[in-house]
Every structure is written in C-alpha cells, then in structure tokens.
Short mmCIF file of C-alpha atoms in Angstrom, two decimals:
data_model
loop_
_atom_site.label_atom_id
_atom_site.label_comp_id
_atom_site.label_asym_id
_atom_site.label_seq_id
_atom_site.Cartn_x
_atom_site.Cartn_y
_atom_site.Cartn_z
CA MET A 271 0.00 -0.01 -0.01
CA LYS A 272 1.28 3.46 -0.89
CA LYS A 273 2.22 5.54 2.13
CA THR A 274 0.76 9.00 2.20
CA LEU A 275 2.99 10.77 4.75
CA GLU A 276 3.92 14.27 3.57
CA ASN A 277 5.76 17.19 5.11
CA LYS A 278 3.83 20.45 4.68
CA TRP A 279 3.98 24.03 5.94
CA VAL A 280 1.33 26.44 7.16
CA LYS A 281 1.27 29.84 8.86
CA ALA A 282 -0.23 29.27 12.33
CA GLY A 283 -0.86 32.71 13.75
CA SER A 284 2.43 34.43 13.00
CA PHE A 285 4.54 31.27 13.08
CA THR A 286 5.65 29.24 10.10
CA THR A 287 4.87 25.67 11.09
CA ARG A 288 5.95 22.39 9.50
CA TYR A 289 3.65 19.43 9.94
CA VAL A 290 3.22 15.86 8.79
CA GLU A 291 -0.08 14.86 7.15
CA ALA A 292 -0.99 11.26 6.32
CA GLY A 293 -4.04 9.12 5.63
CA GLN A 294 -7.18 9.98 3.74
CA PRO A 295 -9.41 13.07 4.13
CA GLY A 296 -12.82 12.01 5.33
CA ASN A 297 -11.44 9.46 7.79
CA PRO A 298 -11.52 10.23 11.53
CA LYS A 299 -8.84 12.74 12.46
CA ILE A 300 -5.92 12.16 14.82
CA MET A 301 -3.63 14.97 16.01
CA MET A 302 -0.20 13.74 17.18
CA LEU A 303 2.00 15.82 19.50
CA HIS A 304 5.67 14.80 19.71
CA ASP A 305 8.00 14.55 22.72
CA GLY A 306 9.96 17.48 24.10
CA ALA A 307 13.54 16.14 24.14
CA PHE A 308 16.29 17.81 22.15
CA GLY A 309 16.12 17.01 18.45
CA ALA A 310 12.47 15.97 18.46
CA SER A 311 10.25 16.47 15.44
CA ALA A 312 6.89 15.12 14.30
CA GLU A 313 8.35 12.84 11.64
CA LEU A 314 11.14 11.45 13.80
CA CYS A 315 8.74 10.77 16.64
CA TYR A 316 5.74 9.40 14.77
CA SER A 317 6.56 8.06 11.29
CA ALA A 318 6.45 4.43 12.42
CA LEU A 319 3.23 4.90 14.37
CA ILE A 320 1.63 6.78 11.46
CA ALA A 321 2.45 3.88 9.15
CA GLU A 322 0.39 1.62 11.43
CA LEU A 323 -2.61 3.99 11.55
CA GLU A 324 -2.80 5.91 8.28
CA SER A 325 -5.04 3.41 6.47
CA ASP A 326 -7.96 4.22 8.77
CA TYR A 327 -7.35 7.78 9.97
CA HIS A 328 -6.51 11.27 8.71
CA ILE A 329 -3.42 12.21 10.71
CA PHE A 330 -1.79 15.57 11.45
CA ALA A 331 1.43 15.96 13.43
CA PRO A 332 3.00 19.44 13.77
CA ASP A 333 6.50 20.36 14.77
CA LEU A 334 5.87 22.29 17.97
CA LEU A 335 7.33 25.77 18.50
CA GLY A 336 11.11 25.52 18.77
CA TYR A 337 11.29 22.09 17.13
CA GLY A 338 11.95 20.72 13.66
CA ALA A 339 11.37 23.22 10.88
CA THR A 340 8.80 25.25 12.84
CA ASP A 341 9.82 28.75 13.98
CA LYS A 342 12.06 28.96 17.03
CA ALA A 343 10.17 30.97 19.60
CA TYR A 344 9.61 31.00 23.36
CA PHE A 345 7.22 33.06 25.49
CA PHE A 346 8.89 34.27 28.68
CA ASP A 347 5.60 35.48 30.20
CA ARG A 348 3.91 32.08 30.29
CA SER A 349 4.66 28.41 30.73
CA PRO A 350 6.23 26.26 27.97
CA LEU A 351 2.95 24.33 27.88
CA ASP A 352 0.65 27.34 27.53
CA GLY A 353 2.68 29.00 24.77
CA ARG A 354 2.59 25.84 22.69
CA LEU A 355 -1.12 25.26 23.33
CA ARG A 356 -1.89 28.70 21.86
CA HIS A 357 0.26 27.84 18.84
CA LEU A 358 -1.70 24.59 18.42
CA GLU A 359 -4.96 26.53 18.57
CA ASP A 360 -3.74 28.71 15.70
CA PHE A 361 -2.55 25.58 13.87
CA ILE A 362 -5.93 23.79 13.88
CA ASP A 363 -7.64 27.06 12.92
CA ALA A 364 -5.31 27.42 9.93
CA LEU A 365 -6.07 23.87 8.76
CA GLY A 366 -9.78 24.00 9.55
CA ILE A 367 -9.69 20.94 11.83
CA ASP A 368 -13.09 20.62 13.45
CA GLU A 369 -12.57 17.62 15.78
CA ALA A 370 -9.80 15.14 16.48
CA LEU A 371 -8.47 12.52 18.86
CA TYR A 372 -5.19 13.81 20.33
CA VAL A 373 -2.28 11.48 20.83
CA GLY A 374 0.77 12.83 22.65
CA CYS A 375 3.98 11.27 23.96
CA SER A 376 6.02 12.58 26.90
CA PHE A 377 5.86 16.41 26.65
CA GLY A 378 3.27 16.00 23.89
CA GLY A 379 1.26 13.83 26.27
CA SER A 380 1.46 16.55 28.90
CA LEU A 381 0.22 19.04 26.33
CA THR A 382 -2.65 16.70 25.54
CA ILE A 383 -3.66 16.46 29.20
CA ARG A 384 -3.47 20.22 29.76
CA ALA A 385 -5.49 20.83 26.60
CA LEU A 386 -8.24 18.47 27.83
CA LEU A 387 -8.60 20.68 30.90
CA GLU A 388 -9.06 23.98 29.04
CA ALA A 389 -12.47 25.61 29.24
CA ASP A 390 -14.59 25.48 26.05
CA ASN A 391 -12.28 22.89 24.44
CA PRO A 392 -10.39 25.31 22.13
CA LEU A 393 -8.45 22.45 20.45
CA ARG A 394 -11.72 20.67 19.58
CA MET A 395 -10.71 17.37 21.17
CA ARG A 396 -12.70 14.13 21.16
CA GLY A 397 -10.38 12.75 23.84
CA GLY A 398 -6.73 12.31 24.66
CA PHE A 399 -4.25 9.41 24.60
CA SER A 400 -1.03 10.13 26.50
CA ILE A 401 2.09 8.00 26.11
CA ALA A 402 4.28 8.59 29.19
CA GLY A 403 3.00 12.14 29.62
CA THR A 404 1.54 13.23 32.95
CA GLY A 405 0.89 16.94 32.61
CA GLY A 406 4.01 17.63 34.65
CA PRO A 407 4.35 15.51 37.83
CA TYR A 408 6.04 12.14 38.50
CA ARG A 409 9.14 12.81 36.44
CA THR A 410 12.34 11.64 38.11
CA ALA A 411 14.97 14.23 39.01
CA GLU A 412 17.69 11.98 37.56
CA GLY A 413 15.85 11.69 34.26
CA LEU A 414 15.30 15.44 33.98
CA ALA A 415 18.97 16.11 34.68
CA ALA A 416 20.09 13.57 32.10
CA LEU A 417 17.81 15.02 29.40
CA SER A 418 19.00 18.56 30.14
CA ALA A 419 22.65 17.53 29.93
CA TYR A 420 22.33 16.80 26.19
CA LYS A 421 25.19 18.03 23.98
CA PRO A 422 24.76 18.13 20.17
CA ASP A 423 27.30 15.46 19.24
CA GLU A 424 27.05 11.77 18.38
CA GLU A 425 27.66 10.59 21.93
CA GLY A 426 25.07 13.02 23.28
CA ALA A 427 22.50 11.86 20.73
CA LYS A 428 23.15 8.20 21.55
CA ASN A 429 22.76 8.86 25.26
CA LEU A 430 19.55 10.82 24.62
CA VAL A 431 17.94 8.07 22.57
CA GLY A 432 19.03 5.60 25.23
CA LEU A 433 16.91 7.55 27.75
CA LEU A 434 13.88 7.48 25.44
CA VAL A 435 13.82 3.83 24.36
CA ASP A 436 14.94 0.50 25.76
CA ASN A 437 15.12 -1.33 22.42
CA MET A 438 13.95 -0.22 18.98
CA ALA A 439 14.37 -0.92 15.29
CA HIS A 440 16.30 1.66 13.24
CA ARG A 441 17.93 3.07 16.38
CA ASP A 442 20.87 4.54 14.42
CA GLU A 443 18.47 6.47 12.22
CA GLN A 444 16.79 7.95 15.28
CA VAL A 445 20.17 8.96 16.74
CA ALA A 446 21.29 10.61 13.49
CA GLY A 447 17.94 12.36 13.04
CA ARG A 448 17.88 13.73 16.58
CA LEU A 449 21.44 15.00 16.21
CA GLU A 450 20.65 16.74 12.90
CA GLU A 451 17.46 18.36 14.23
CA SER A 452 19.16 19.54 17.42
CA LYS A 453 21.70 21.53 15.38
CA ARG A 454 19.05 23.70 13.70
CA PRO A 455 19.68 27.40 14.49
CA GLY A 456 17.69 28.47 17.53
CA HIS A 457 16.60 24.97 18.59
CA TRP A 458 18.87 24.66 21.65
CA GLU A 459 18.06 28.24 22.73
CA ALA A 460 14.31 27.70 22.44
CA LEU A 461 14.48 24.59 24.62
CA ALA A 462 16.95 26.04 27.11
CA ALA A 463 15.00 29.31 27.54
CA PRO A 464 12.92 28.11 30.54
CA ARG A 465 16.15 27.92 32.58
CA PHE A 466 16.80 31.64 32.27
CA ARG A 467 15.87 33.55 35.43
CA SER A 468 16.86 37.01 36.63
CA GLU A 469 18.08 37.15 40.21
CA ASP A 470 16.99 40.80 40.32
CA PHE A 471 13.38 40.04 39.39
CA PRO A 472 12.33 36.78 41.03
CA ARG A 473 9.02 35.40 39.82
CA ALA A 474 6.41 33.80 41.99
CA ILE A 475 5.29 30.50 40.47
CA PRO A 476 1.52 30.08 40.74
CA ALA A 477 0.23 26.93 42.44
CA ASP A 478 -0.49 24.11 39.99
CA THR A 479 -4.12 22.97 40.14
CA LEU A 480 -3.59 19.94 37.86
CA PHE A 481 -4.91 17.30 40.26
CA ASP A 482 -7.96 19.34 41.24
CA ASP A 483 -8.68 20.03 37.55
CA LEU A 484 -8.37 16.36 36.62
CA ALA A 485 -10.98 15.53 39.26
CA ASN A 486 -13.42 17.58 37.14
CA LEU A 487 -12.27 16.20 33.78
CA GLU A 488 -15.13 15.99 31.26
CA LEU A 489 -13.40 14.38 28.24
CA PRO A 490 -11.95 10.82 28.14
CA LEU A 491 -8.24 10.41 28.79
CA ARG A 492 -6.25 7.18 28.42
CA LEU A 493 -2.77 6.94 29.93
CA LEU A 494 -0.09 4.55 28.64
CA GLU A 495 2.57 3.72 31.24
CA CYS A 496 5.71 1.99 29.98
CA SER A 497 7.20 -0.59 32.31
CA LYS A 498 10.86 0.07 31.34
CA ASP A 499 10.51 3.86 31.48
CA ALA A 500 13.65 5.31 33.10
CA LEU A 501 12.27 8.85 33.20
CA MET A 502 9.05 8.41 35.20
CA GLU A 503 8.13 7.17 38.65
CA LYS A 504 6.60 3.71 38.69
CA GLY A 505 2.84 3.57 39.15
CA TRP A 506 2.13 7.17 38.06
CA SER A 507 -0.72 6.21 35.79
CA GLU A 508 -2.68 4.41 38.51
CA LYS A 509 -2.33 7.41 40.81
CA MET A 510 -3.72 9.68 38.11
CA SER A 511 -6.53 7.33 37.19
CA ASN A 512 -7.82 7.50 40.77
CA LEU A 513 -8.56 11.19 40.24
CA SER A 514 -11.41 10.78 37.72
CA PRO A 515 -13.62 8.10 36.17
CA GLN A 516 -12.77 9.66 32.81
CA ILE A 517 -9.16 8.47 33.12
CA SER A 518 -8.28 4.90 32.09
CA VAL A 519 -4.92 3.15 32.02
CA VAL A 520 -3.05 0.70 29.79
CA SER A 521 0.55 -0.50 30.02
CA LEU A 522 3.25 -1.72 27.68
CA ASP A 523 6.58 -3.45 28.22
CA SER A 524 8.76 -0.78 26.65
CA GLY A 525 10.94 2.20 27.34
CA HIS A 526 9.67 5.81 27.66
CA LEU A 527 8.50 6.26 24.08
CA ALA A 528 6.43 3.21 23.16
CA ASN A 529 5.53 4.85 19.85
CA LEU A 530 9.20 4.46 18.81
CA GLU A 531 9.85 1.11 20.42
CA ASP A 532 6.63 -0.79 19.65
CA PRO A 533 4.56 1.20 17.17
CA LYS A 534 2.38 -1.76 16.17
CA THR A 535 1.15 -2.50 19.69
CA THR A 536 0.84 1.20 20.49
CA ALA A 537 -1.32 1.67 17.38
CA GLY A 538 -3.57 -1.18 18.52
CA LEU A 539 -4.07 0.53 21.90
CA ILE A 540 -4.95 3.81 20.16
CA ARG A 541 -7.45 2.01 17.91
CA ASP A 542 -9.07 0.41 20.99
CA PHE A 543 -9.42 3.80 22.63
CA PHE A 544 -10.88 5.41 19.51
CA GLU A 545 -13.41 2.59 19.21
CA MET A 546 -14.42 3.15 22.82
CA LEU A 547 -14.93 6.86 22.11
CA THR A 548 -17.19 6.18 19.15
CA SER A 549 -19.16 3.15 20.39
CA PRO A 550 -22.73 3.68 21.66
CA GLN A 551 -22.85 4.07 25.43
#
C-alpha cells in the first residue's frame, strides 16, 4: 500500500509551522504531539506509528514551537505548555480541523492532558491518549537532569535516545535524526530558555491545580505507562486514574517512548481507545 505521509507548511498565527499529514481526508482525524527532548520532530517521533494507523485515519502531526522546521520561539511570560497550546490553537484554525483525537507522547502527552482541561475545548478534542505524559508531575529528578545535559554530538544523541527507548528498530536512524534536528539554528536556545531567570526580578510560580482540575475532567483520557521507562516514577498512571472516572490506564513493556519502540502495539491501543470513544454508550 502506498504511504501518504507528507511534510507540509502552514502559517499558524504568525509562526511558520511544519507538519506531517498522512491518511485519507474524510477518515476520523488524529492529532499527534511529539515529545519534548532535544532534536524531536513530528516525523522522527511518529513516522512508524503513522504507518500503522494511516489506512484508517487522517493524521496531522505538527513540529511544535522551537522544534523541527517550525519557527524557534519562546514566550517568557507564560509556561512552555501554555505558549505551545496557543500555537496549536492557531494551527488547527489554519487547517480548519473541526474535531480530532489527540495522541501525545512525553511532553506531547502533557500538552494533551493540559489541553483536555481547558475551558470550552479550544483544540476541539474528542479525547486524549497520553504516552508517558503526565501533565508535569512524576518525572524523576535523575531523568530530567540527564535530558537537560544533552550536547549536540554523536555521543550526546546516543545517550539521549538511550533515555527514550529500551530497544527499537532503526535506532541509528533515530540517533542521526535527533542530532541533525538539534543543530538547527535556535533549537537549543528555544528549549533552554525556561532555565533563564533574573536574580533581580524573582518570579512567583503560581500553584499548579492539575490534580484538582483532573478531578473535574469531562473528556476521556487514556494513559499509557511503559514498564521500562527510566524517566518516570513507577505507578504514576494508576495514581492519576484515581482522580477521575474519565481516566483509564493501559501499560506496555517498553521504554519511555512506546511509539518508537513498539509502534504496532501502540497503534492497537490507540485504535481500541478510539473505538471506545465512538461506540454507543
């Protein structure tokens, strides 16, 4: 079967945005949000998963702000999550996307969760499927430090991919791709920007209401916890599922990014969730 994955560009608000589109118009829509590690892009993160799903869905996967070939920008007056959510809102407006299931991994999963909690559903979500993304909590300090220590050379890229997967096909291609993407002008600066703080103007960080908000979740959310994940605390998904009847949990014997390590099984789990969303209650 002929694969339909294409790289395209659109102006989302004021930002030039590259995105992957695959599948057939008229099929149910899926929006895929990639991880937030150095060198991430929609195609690197999701090409294998898209190949498993494109026969039945119409798939869109943008490079988030600061990543891939999308503009390198960062908002210093808001959180990294909020700035990218507003970019995504402009992105779906530019493409005229009326409704979609959102699939996110790691940082993209956290974006998916936060978007589900926004009033009036500005991203027009049917539901969310989060692969190793929590909305923020349960990340290990050791994992965060290791990800932040990335240096744009071959050894750094190998170490980075080693944090993201336990075992995967085409690992060398992922390493080379991450290294190439991480060298794009402005990429490192866009990702490192949240570290910058002025000692003269300390900022008060508002309390995070994530857990309270999840208790009032109205849209379905499925969490995928990966048993060999070196970046997350064990059992995080069960803790979150106890917050709301809208949250369900599945697991997979893989490293942090199951979409890279086991795209076939991950695709099956996404299909199951979509069928649950669309089946009569």
